[in-house]
Amino acid sequence: MILKGLTWLVLLQLLGNLINLVLLPALPGPIIGMLLLFGLLLLRRSIPESLEKTAALLLQYLPLLLIVPAAGIMTSGSALLDDLPAIAAGLVMSLLITVPFCGWLMQRLIRRLDLKREDQA
Amino acid sequence: MTVLDWRTAWAAVVVHPLFSVALTLIAFQLALMLYRRSGWLVLQPVMVGMLLVVGTLTLVDLDYARYREGASLVAMLLGPATVALAVPLHRHLKRIQQLFWPIVITLAVGGVLSVVLTLAIAWALGAQMPVLMSLAPKSATMPIAMLVAEQLGGLASLAAVFVMLTGVIGTALGPLLLRWAGVDHPAARGLSYGINAHAIGTARALEEGDECGAFAALGMSLLGILIALLLPFALG
């Protein structure tokens, strides 16, 4: 069950890598693979059980898979430390603005849509 | 056996590929236990696990390239896991259709604002190019951010750290900022958590409720795709 789902995921990534090399150098192979899978699911209109199970398993352990590349910080720690004030300011200050702004904008748009639907009803 | 023999044997074990695999598995499980027991969103398993790995590697004097080679067995699954992100996205299809335009507009405006503001502030304060290129995809979920950073000439590991920091800071400040702005609609709160604090924000949104959580997951996945699709073209 899991193997079948995994086979699909691996094949779609390989296809994504192929497209990345030949047609779309700007998009990483796994991302192209994800878009292909999303397209396939749209066509199929449902998620096969094997895929559902494999995806749940892999995504559950996503943090484990991410530890290996994240540890690469060992080799780039100095770049981080050099620019730490600029990075911290950029991250925090932009969040102070974008968090309330995104919420406010979405809320406003939802209310407008609700009003429109009421008018039509 | 003499002490020296043990040392030689130990050195051979450390360079065995399975040492890296074991180290990663143990570090992850310890980090996960710590996260669950403490209940602190700040103690992200990726961050704590990464710190444990880096600490151990330094202690046993193994360099990163060697570790990465050994642990490639684990890291190799990251690609298929990224492909698998299409599954939860497909599950939210109905909600996307219901609020299509509010979602699209908020994602586009909020996403662009978030990237532009972060880059502008960091650039104005003198951050260097590789740092900026690793900072640019920080609003995407981690596997996507890492891939995109590498594509842009940044560093995947640096991008991973920025994603973690963004998630932790955004989640810590989120409830307060949203209250100030008078945002009480669960879908709006959720989408903002998802856009600004991805996976960590989604965890917090789920605590606020089901609808909030679903929109956070949606915001996270859609913005991730948007960043993966557009950022390399915008900055490349």
mmCIF file of C-alpha atoms in Angstrom:
data_model
loop_
_atom_site.group_PDB
_atom_site.id
_atom_site.type_symbol
_atom_site.label_atom_id
_atom_site.label_comp_id
_atom_site.label_asym_id
_atom_site.label_seq_id
_atom_site.Cartn_x
_atom_site.Cartn_y
_atom_site.Cartn_z
ATOM 1 C CA MET A 1 0.000 0.000 0.000
ATOM 2 C CA ILE A 2 2.646 2.453 1.164
ATOM 3 C CA LEU A 3 5.060 1.247 -1.521
ATOM 4 C CA LYS A 4 2.566 1.912 -4.288
ATOM 5 C CA GLY A 5 2.028 5.487 -3.093
ATOM 6 C CA LEU A 6 5.774 5.994 -2.678
ATOM 7 C CA THR A 7 6.390 4.720 -6.198
ATOM 8 C CA TRP A 8 4.007 7.348 -7.561
ATOM 9 C CA LEU A 9 5.646 10.128 -5.547
ATOM 10 C CA VAL A 10 9.139 9.085 -6.648
ATOM 11 C CA LEU A 11 8.118 8.777 -10.303
ATOM 12 C CA LEU A 12 6.435 12.201 -10.227
ATOM 13 C CA GLN A 13 9.538 13.766 -8.706
ATOM 14 C CA LEU A 14 11.732 12.184 -11.374
ATOM 15 C CA LEU A 15 9.382 13.509 -14.042
ATOM 16 C CA GLY A 16 9.587 16.902 -12.304
ATOM 17 C CA ASN A 17 13.384 16.728 -12.395
ATOM 18 C CA LEU A 18 13.260 15.867 -16.095
ATOM 19 C CA ILE A 19 11.024 18.873 -16.820
ATOM 20 C CA ASN A 20 13.276 21.054 -14.633
ATOM 21 C CA LEU A 21 16.355 20.070 -16.654
ATOM 22 C CA VAL A 22 14.793 20.387 -20.093
ATOM 23 C CA LEU A 23 12.078 23.039 -19.889
ATOM 24 C CA LEU A 24 11.862 24.914 -16.577
ATOM 25 C CA PRO A 25 15.244 25.539 -14.945
ATOM 26 C CA ALA A 26 13.685 28.125 -12.576
ATOM 27 C CA LEU A 27 11.394 25.649 -10.777
ATOM 28 C CA PRO A 28 12.808 22.890 -8.534
ATOM 29 C CA GLY A 29 11.959 19.331 -9.685
ATOM 30 C CA PRO A 30 9.986 18.314 -6.551
ATOM 31 C CA ILE A 31 7.807 21.453 -6.877
ATOM 32 C CA ILE A 32 7.008 20.565 -10.492
ATOM 33 C CA GLY A 33 6.241 17.056 -9.241
ATOM 34 C CA MET A 34 3.848 18.493 -6.649
ATOM 35 C CA LEU A 35 2.035 20.545 -9.295
ATOM 36 C CA LEU A 36 1.797 17.480 -11.550
ATOM 37 C CA LEU A 37 0.325 15.443 -8.697
ATOM 38 C CA PHE A 38 -2.154 18.216 -7.873
ATOM 39 C CA GLY A 39 -3.212 18.272 -11.528
ATOM 40 C CA LEU A 40 -3.628 14.494 -11.566
ATOM 41 C CA LEU A 41 -5.741 14.628 -8.389
ATOM 42 C CA LEU A 42 -7.927 17.333 -9.941
ATOM 43 C CA LEU A 43 -8.500 15.120 -12.989
ATOM 44 C CA ARG A 44 -9.186 12.077 -10.840
ATOM 45 C CA ARG A 45 -11.350 14.092 -8.396
ATOM 46 C CA SER A 46 -10.301 11.925 -5.442
ATOM 47 C CA ILE A 47 -7.177 10.782 -3.600
ATOM 48 C CA PRO A 48 -6.241 7.084 -3.932
ATOM 49 C CA GLU A 49 -5.944 5.378 -0.558
ATOM 50 C CA SER A 50 -2.342 4.255 -1.091
ATOM 51 C CA LEU A 51 -1.296 7.814 -1.877
ATOM 52 C CA GLU A 52 -3.242 9.181 1.080
ATOM 53 C CA LYS A 53 -1.428 6.813 3.448
ATOM 54 C CA THR A 54 2.038 7.428 2.031
ATOM 55 C CA ALA A 55 1.550 11.200 2.027
ATOM 56 C CA ALA A 56 0.324 11.166 5.635
ATOM 57 C CA LEU A 57 3.350 9.105 6.687
ATOM 58 C CA LEU A 58 5.912 11.236 4.849
ATOM 59 C CA LEU A 59 4.398 14.547 5.964
ATOM 60 C CA GLN A 60 4.232 13.323 9.548
ATOM 61 C CA TYR A 61 8.007 12.806 9.437
ATOM 62 C CA LEU A 62 8.747 15.946 7.450
ATOM 63 C CA PRO A 63 10.655 17.533 10.386
ATOM 64 C CA LEU A 64 12.939 14.468 10.496
ATOM 65 C CA LEU A 65 13.740 14.789 6.793
ATOM 66 C CA LEU A 66 14.446 18.504 7.204
ATOM 67 C CA ILE A 67 17.006 18.056 9.981
ATOM 68 C CA VAL A 68 19.696 16.847 7.547
ATOM 69 C CA PRO A 69 19.722 19.936 5.276
ATOM 70 C CA ALA A 70 19.084 22.266 8.248
ATOM 71 C CA ALA A 71 22.265 21.019 9.934
ATOM 72 C CA GLY A 72 24.119 22.539 6.960
ATOM 73 C CA ILE A 73 23.957 25.716 9.017
ATOM 74 C CA MET A 74 27.285 24.399 10.386
ATOM 75 C CA THR A 75 28.947 25.496 7.189
ATOM 76 C CA SER A 76 27.150 28.837 6.840
ATOM 77 C CA GLY A 77 26.893 29.996 10.428
ATOM 78 C CA SER A 78 29.262 32.902 9.915
ATOM 79 C CA ALA A 79 27.082 34.455 7.196
ATOM 80 C CA LEU A 80 24.193 34.314 9.637
ATOM 81 C CA LEU A 81 26.106 35.888 12.503
ATOM 82 C CA ASP A 82 27.568 38.694 10.367
ATOM 83 C CA ASP A 83 24.146 39.880 9.256
ATOM 84 C CA LEU A 84 22.186 38.996 12.364
ATOM 85 C CA PRO A 85 20.885 42.518 13.214
ATOM 86 C CA ALA A 86 19.713 43.127 9.637
ATOM 87 C CA ILE A 87 18.058 39.709 9.478
ATOM 88 C CA ALA A 88 16.334 40.039 12.839
ATOM 89 C CA ALA A 89 15.034 43.526 12.027
ATOM 90 C CA GLY A 90 13.813 42.397 8.586
ATOM 91 C CA LEU A 91 11.981 39.380 9.972
ATOM 92 C CA VAL A 92 10.374 41.042 12.996
ATOM 93 C CA MET A 93 9.454 44.402 11.445
ATOM 94 C CA SER A 94 7.874 42.860 8.358
ATOM 95 C CA LEU A 95 5.852 40.480 10.551
ATOM 96 C CA LEU A 96 4.574 43.403 12.653
ATOM 97 C CA ILE A 97 3.017 44.814 9.496
ATOM 98 C CA THR A 98 2.030 41.757 7.448
ATOM 99 C CA VAL A 99 0.332 39.658 10.176
ATOM 100 C CA PRO A 100 -2.392 42.233 11.017
ATOM 101 C CA PHE A 101 -2.582 43.408 7.389
ATOM 102 C CA CYS A 102 -3.260 39.931 5.905
ATOM 103 C CA GLY A 103 -5.902 39.217 8.543
ATOM 104 C CA TRP A 104 -7.573 42.601 8.065
ATOM 105 C CA LEU A 105 -7.600 42.334 4.253
ATOM 106 C CA MET A 106 -9.015 38.799 4.226
ATOM 107 C CA GLN A 107 -11.717 39.731 6.761
ATOM 108 C CA ARG A 108 -12.741 42.755 4.717
ATOM 109 C CA LEU A 109 -12.917 40.747 1.490
ATOM 110 C CA ILE A 110 -14.971 37.972 3.138
ATOM 111 C CA ARG A 111 -17.482 40.521 4.532
ATOM 112 C CA ARG A 112 -17.814 42.150 1.116
ATOM 113 C CA LEU A 113 -18.449 38.764 -0.485
ATOM 114 C CA ASP A 114 -21.048 37.955 2.199
ATOM 115 C CA LEU A 115 -22.854 41.247 1.545
ATOM 116 C CA LYS A 116 -22.871 40.607 -2.195
ATOM 117 C CA ARG A 117 -24.309 37.126 -1.721
ATOM 118 C CA GLU A 118 -27.013 38.507 0.574
ATOM 119 C CA ASP A 119 -27.939 41.114 -2.038
ATOM 120 C CA GLN A 120 -28.300 38.441 -4.674
ATOM 121 C CA ALA A 121 -30.344 36.187 -2.414
ATOM 122 C CA MET B 1 42.278 -4.432 24.497
ATOM 123 C CA THR B 2 44.113 -1.150 24.926
ATOM 124 C CA VAL B 3 42.516 2.279 25.025
ATOM 125 C CA LEU B 4 43.933 3.073 21.614
ATOM 126 C CA ASP B 5 42.147 0.134 20.011
ATOM 127 C CA TRP B 6 38.841 1.358 21.297
ATOM 128 C CA ARG B 7 39.560 4.815 19.927
ATOM 129 C CA THR B 8 40.412 3.461 16.498
ATOM 130 C CA ALA B 9 37.291 1.344 16.505
ATOM 131 C CA TRP B 10 35.177 4.347 17.592
ATOM 132 C CA ALA B 11 36.624 6.466 14.792
ATOM 133 C CA ALA B 12 35.612 3.767 12.303
ATOM 134 C CA VAL B 13 32.075 3.655 13.683
ATOM 135 C CA VAL B 14 31.714 7.429 13.479
ATOM 136 C CA VAL B 15 32.487 7.501 9.750
ATOM 137 C CA HIS B 16 30.077 4.613 9.033
ATOM 138 C CA PRO B 17 27.077 5.992 7.047
ATOM 139 C CA LEU B 18 24.676 4.486 9.568
ATOM 140 C CA PHE B 19 26.183 6.670 12.296
ATOM 141 C CA SER B 20 24.716 9.713 10.514
ATOM 142 C CA VAL B 21 21.381 7.936 10.097
ATOM 143 C CA ALA B 22 21.279 6.930 13.775
ATOM 144 C CA LEU B 23 22.278 10.429 14.877
ATOM 145 C CA THR B 24 19.460 11.980 12.816
ATOM 146 C CA LEU B 25 16.853 9.496 14.058
ATOM 147 C CA ILE B 26 17.847 9.901 17.697
ATOM 148 C CA ALA B 27 18.089 13.698 17.507
ATOM 149 C CA PHE B 28 14.627 13.872 15.920
ATOM 150 C CA GLN B 29 13.007 11.649 18.518
ATOM 151 C CA LEU B 30 14.600 13.535 21.402
ATOM 152 C CA ALA B 31 13.494 16.847 19.895
ATOM 153 C CA LEU B 32 9.971 15.547 19.348
ATOM 154 C CA MET B 33 9.747 14.307 22.934
ATOM 155 C CA LEU B 34 10.937 17.654 24.251
ATOM 156 C CA TYR B 35 8.405 19.503 22.045
ATOM 157 C CA ARG B 36 5.476 17.334 23.159
ATOM 158 C CA ARG B 37 6.365 17.291 26.853
ATOM 159 C CA SER B 38 6.947 21.044 27.074
ATOM 160 C CA GLY B 39 4.147 22.110 24.722
ATOM 161 C CA TRP B 40 6.249 25.113 23.702
ATOM 162 C CA LEU B 41 5.795 26.148 20.076
ATOM 163 C CA VAL B 42 9.249 27.723 20.255
ATOM 164 C CA LEU B 43 10.901 24.315 20.638
ATOM 165 C CA GLN B 44 10.403 23.316 16.995
ATOM 166 C CA PRO B 45 11.552 19.715 16.423
ATOM 167 C CA VAL B 46 13.511 20.721 13.310
ATOM 168 C CA MET B 47 15.379 23.440 15.187
ATOM 169 C CA VAL B 48 16.100 21.401 18.313
ATOM 170 C CA GLY B 49 16.975 18.301 16.249
ATOM 171 C CA MET B 50 19.292 20.374 14.071
ATOM 172 C CA LEU B 51 21.018 21.803 17.163
ATOM 173 C CA LEU B 52 21.480 18.294 18.587
ATOM 174 C CA VAL B 53 22.988 17.057 15.309
ATOM 175 C CA VAL B 54 25.317 20.052 14.974
ATOM 176 C CA GLY B 55 26.369 19.717 18.623
ATOM 177 C CA THR B 56 27.129 16.004 18.260
ATOM 178 C CA LEU B 57 29.016 16.453 14.985
ATOM 179 C CA THR B 58 31.184 19.112 16.611
ATOM 180 C CA LEU B 59 31.742 16.880 19.621
ATOM 181 C CA VAL B 60 32.829 13.800 17.630
ATOM 182 C CA ASP B 61 34.671 15.975 15.096
ATOM 183 C CA LEU B 62 32.781 14.834 11.998
ATOM 184 C CA ASP B 63 32.398 17.415 9.216
ATOM 185 C CA TYR B 64 29.049 18.264 7.641
ATOM 186 C CA ALA B 65 29.877 16.901 4.176
ATOM 187 C CA ARG B 66 30.588 13.465 5.679
ATOM 188 C CA TYR B 67 27.400 13.562 7.754
ATOM 189 C CA ARG B 68 25.285 14.659 4.808
ATOM 190 C CA GLU B 69 26.635 11.813 2.689
ATOM 191 C CA GLY B 70 25.776 9.269 5.364
ATOM 192 C CA ALA B 71 22.368 10.721 6.102
ATOM 193 C CA SER B 72 21.416 11.011 2.420
ATOM 194 C CA LEU B 73 19.311 7.887 2.955
ATOM 195 C CA VAL B 74 17.040 10.014 5.157
ATOM 196 C CA ALA B 75 17.310 13.307 3.257
ATOM 197 C CA MET B 76 16.518 11.637 -0.078
ATOM 198 C CA LEU B 77 12.871 11.282 0.981
ATOM 199 C CA LEU B 78 12.463 15.066 1.137
ATOM 200 C CA GLY B 79 11.711 15.228 -2.610
ATOM 201 C CA PRO B 80 8.825 12.718 -2.540
ATOM 202 C CA ALA B 81 7.544 14.416 0.657
ATOM 203 C CA THR B 82 7.437 17.745 -1.198
ATOM 204 C CA VAL B 83 5.472 16.109 -4.020
ATOM 205 C CA ALA B 84 3.123 14.723 -1.353
ATOM 206 C CA LEU B 85 2.169 18.277 -0.249
ATOM 207 C CA ALA B 86 -0.310 18.181 -3.151
ATOM 208 C CA VAL B 87 -2.484 15.782 -1.141
ATOM 209 C CA PRO B 88 -3.484 18.099 1.758
ATOM 210 C CA LEU B 89 -3.872 20.908 -0.755
ATOM 211 C CA HIS B 90 -6.354 18.850 -2.750
ATOM 212 C CA ARG B 91 -8.253 18.085 0.454
ATOM 213 C CA HIS B 92 -8.972 21.819 0.956
ATOM 214 C CA LEU B 93 -10.297 22.240 -2.579
ATOM 215 C CA LYS B 94 -13.901 23.002 -1.527
ATOM 216 C CA ARG B 95 -12.906 25.822 0.808
ATOM 217 C CA ILE B 96 -10.674 27.339 -1.860
ATOM 218 C CA GLN B 97 -13.588 27.404 -4.289
ATOM 219 C CA GLN B 98 -15.950 29.010 -1.764
ATOM 220 C CA LEU B 99 -13.718 31.952 -0.907
ATOM 221 C CA PHE B 100 -11.643 31.974 -4.075
ATOM 222 C CA TRP B 101 -11.156 35.711 -4.653
ATOM 223 C CA PRO B 102 -10.600 36.781 -1.014
ATOM 224 C CA ILE B 103 -7.960 34.046 -0.727
ATOM 225 C CA VAL B 104 -6.231 34.884 -4.009
ATOM 226 C CA ILE B 105 -6.149 38.646 -3.348
ATOM 227 C CA THR B 106 -4.941 38.285 0.249
ATOM 228 C CA LEU B 107 -2.278 35.773 -0.770
ATOM 229 C CA ALA B 108 -1.010 37.892 -3.638
ATOM 230 C CA VAL B 109 -0.977 41.232 -1.798
ATOM 231 C CA GLY B 110 0.122 39.797 1.567
ATOM 232 C CA GLY B 111 2.742 37.500 0.055
ATOM 233 C CA VAL B 112 4.330 40.230 -2.047
ATOM 234 C CA LEU B 113 4.255 42.689 0.865
ATOM 235 C CA SER B 114 5.885 40.157 3.174
ATOM 236 C CA VAL B 115 8.734 39.351 0.774
ATOM 237 C CA VAL B 116 9.313 42.976 -0.265
ATOM 238 C CA LEU B 117 9.258 44.371 3.290
ATOM 239 C CA THR B 118 11.628 41.731 4.652
ATOM 240 C CA LEU B 119 14.095 42.151 1.791
ATOM 241 C CA ALA B 120 13.907 45.965 1.870
ATOM 242 C CA ILE B 121 14.557 46.195 5.611
ATOM 243 C CA ALA B 122 17.357 43.605 5.617
ATOM 244 C CA TRP B 123 18.926 45.174 2.523
ATOM 245 C CA ALA B 124 18.748 48.685 4.007
ATOM 246 C CA LEU B 125 20.543 47.385 7.093
ATOM 247 C CA GLY B 126 23.334 45.940 4.971
ATOM 248 C CA ALA B 127 22.631 42.205 4.637
ATOM 249 C CA GLN B 128 24.704 40.504 1.923
ATOM 250 C CA MET B 129 23.364 38.961 -1.273
ATOM 251 C CA PRO B 130 23.456 35.237 -0.327
ATOM 252 C CA VAL B 131 21.690 36.124 2.929
ATOM 253 C CA LEU B 132 19.018 38.127 1.069
ATOM 254 C CA MET B 133 18.471 35.287 -1.405
ATOM 255 C CA SER B 134 18.033 32.885 1.514
ATOM 256 C CA LEU B 135 15.713 35.357 3.238
ATOM 257 C CA ALA B 136 13.464 35.862 0.194
ATOM 258 C CA PRO B 137 11.547 32.546 0.385
ATOM 259 C CA LYS B 138 11.221 32.620 4.200
ATOM 260 C CA SER B 139 7.430 32.837 4.006
ATOM 261 C CA ALA B 140 7.231 29.482 2.214
ATOM 262 C CA THR B 141 7.022 26.210 4.057
ATOM 263 C CA MET B 142 10.474 24.768 4.755
ATOM 264 C CA PRO B 143 11.043 22.208 1.973
ATOM 265 C CA ILE B 144 9.912 24.747 -0.618
ATOM 266 C CA ALA B 145 11.926 27.598 0.898
ATOM 267 C CA MET B 146 15.087 25.483 0.893
ATOM 268 C CA LEU B 147 14.694 24.458 -2.737
ATOM 269 C CA VAL B 148 13.902 28.007 -3.864
ATOM 270 C CA ALA B 149 16.794 29.547 -1.889
ATOM 271 C CA GLU B 150 19.219 27.190 -3.610
ATOM 272 C CA GLN B 151 17.695 28.051 -6.956
ATOM 273 C CA LEU B 152 18.244 31.774 -6.223
ATOM 274 C CA GLY B 153 21.858 31.333 -5.177
ATOM 275 C CA GLY B 154 21.147 31.436 -1.451
ATOM 276 C CA LEU B 155 21.868 28.736 1.109
ATOM 277 C CA ALA B 156 19.263 26.041 1.831
ATOM 278 C CA SER B 157 20.306 25.679 5.455
ATOM 279 C CA LEU B 158 20.171 29.430 6.046
ATOM 280 C CA ALA B 159 16.706 29.519 4.469
ATOM 281 C CA ALA B 160 15.631 26.709 6.806
ATOM 282 C CA VAL B 161 16.744 28.720 9.821
ATOM 283 C CA PHE B 162 14.869 31.819 8.552
ATOM 284 C CA VAL B 163 11.712 29.792 8.018
ATOM 285 C CA MET B 164 11.966 28.514 11.591
ATOM 286 C CA LEU B 165 12.565 32.003 12.995
ATOM 287 C CA THR B 166 9.674 33.450 10.973
ATOM 288 C CA GLY B 167 7.359 30.721 12.210
ATOM 289 C CA VAL B 168 8.380 31.105 15.839
ATOM 290 C CA ILE B 169 8.264 34.933 15.889
ATOM 291 C CA GLY B 170 5.093 35.156 13.779
ATOM 292 C CA THR B 171 3.281 32.687 16.008
ATOM 293 C CA ALA B 172 4.422 34.424 19.182
ATOM 294 C CA LEU B 173 3.264 37.876 17.972
ATOM 295 C CA GLY B 174 0.262 36.731 15.901
ATOM 296 C CA PRO B 175 -2.557 36.566 18.479
ATOM 297 C CA LEU B 176 -1.683 39.998 19.875
ATOM 298 C CA LEU B 177 -1.340 41.697 16.469
ATOM 299 C CA LEU B 178 -4.572 40.209 15.111
ATOM 300 C CA ARG B 179 -6.469 41.356 18.195
ATOM 301 C CA TRP B 180 -5.127 44.885 17.785
ATOM 302 C CA ALA B 181 -6.242 44.910 14.168
ATOM 303 C CA GLY B 182 -9.731 43.717 15.171
ATOM 304 C CA VAL B 183 -9.505 40.514 13.114
ATOM 305 C CA ASP B 184 -11.924 37.973 14.575
ATOM 306 C CA HIS B 185 -13.083 35.989 11.523
ATOM 307 C CA PRO B 186 -11.554 32.501 11.894
ATOM 308 C CA ALA B 187 -10.841 32.186 8.155
ATOM 309 C CA ALA B 188 -9.052 35.554 8.123
ATOM 310 C CA ARG B 189 -7.030 34.764 11.262
ATOM 311 C CA GLY B 190 -6.124 31.346 9.859
ATOM 312 C CA LEU B 191 -5.000 32.628 6.484
ATOM 313 C CA SER B 192 -2.793 35.246 8.154
ATOM 314 C CA TYR B 193 -1.195 32.585 10.383
ATOM 315 C CA GLY B 194 -0.574 30.402 7.331
ATOM 316 C CA ILE B 195 0.905 33.194 5.206
ATOM 317 C CA ASN B 196 3.132 34.602 7.950
ATOM 318 C CA ALA B 197 4.092 31.656 10.120
ATOM 319 C CA HIS B 198 3.511 28.542 7.931
ATOM 320 C CA ALA B 199 3.637 25.188 9.759
ATOM 321 C CA ILE B 200 4.160 26.604 13.249
ATOM 322 C CA GLY B 201 1.381 29.136 12.699
ATOM 323 C CA THR B 202 -0.845 26.344 11.404
ATOM 324 C CA ALA B 203 -0.314 24.425 14.637
ATOM 325 C CA ARG B 204 -1.348 27.519 16.612
ATOM 326 C CA ALA B 205 -4.353 28.116 14.296
ATOM 327 C CA LEU B 206 -5.561 24.557 14.901
ATOM 328 C CA GLU B 207 -5.665 25.380 18.613
ATOM 329 C CA GLU B 208 -8.050 28.259 17.798
ATOM 330 C CA GLY B 209 -10.380 25.984 15.850
ATOM 331 C CA ASP B 210 -10.977 23.798 12.821
ATOM 332 C CA GLU B 211 -11.825 26.501 10.297
ATOM 333 C CA CYS B 212 -8.898 28.620 11.440
ATOM 334 C CA GLY B 213 -6.575 25.609 11.092
ATOM 335 C CA ALA B 214 -7.843 24.665 7.642
ATOM 336 C CA PHE B 215 -7.298 28.180 6.307
ATOM 337 C CA ALA B 216 -3.834 28.311 7.837
ATOM 338 C CA ALA B 217 -2.909 25.061 6.064
ATOM 339 C CA LEU B 218 -4.387 26.481 2.887
ATOM 340 C CA GLY B 219 -2.508 29.771 3.170
ATOM 341 C CA MET B 220 0.718 27.917 3.855
ATOM 342 C CA SER B 221 0.464 25.553 0.885
ATOM 343 C CA LEU B 222 -0.789 28.119 -1.608
ATOM 344 C CA LEU B 223 1.791 30.736 -0.663
ATOM 345 C CA GLY B 224 4.472 28.028 -0.821
ATOM 346 C CA ILE B 225 3.487 27.230 -4.389
ATOM 347 C CA LEU B 226 3.196 30.907 -5.309
ATOM 348 C CA ILE B 227 6.700 31.557 -3.968
ATOM 349 C CA ALA B 228 8.110 28.497 -5.715
ATOM 350 C CA LEU B 229 6.496 29.551 -8.993
ATOM 351 C CA LEU B 230 7.067 33.305 -8.984
ATOM 352 C CA LEU B 231 10.117 34.133 -6.869
ATOM 353 C CA PRO B 232 12.732 32.557 -9.160
ATOM 354 C CA PHE B 233 11.270 34.552 -12.054
ATOM 355 C CA ALA B 234 10.915 37.798 -10.060
ATOM 356 C CA LEU B 235 14.454 37.759 -8.629
ATOM 357 C CA GLY B 236 16.248 35.558 -11.151
#
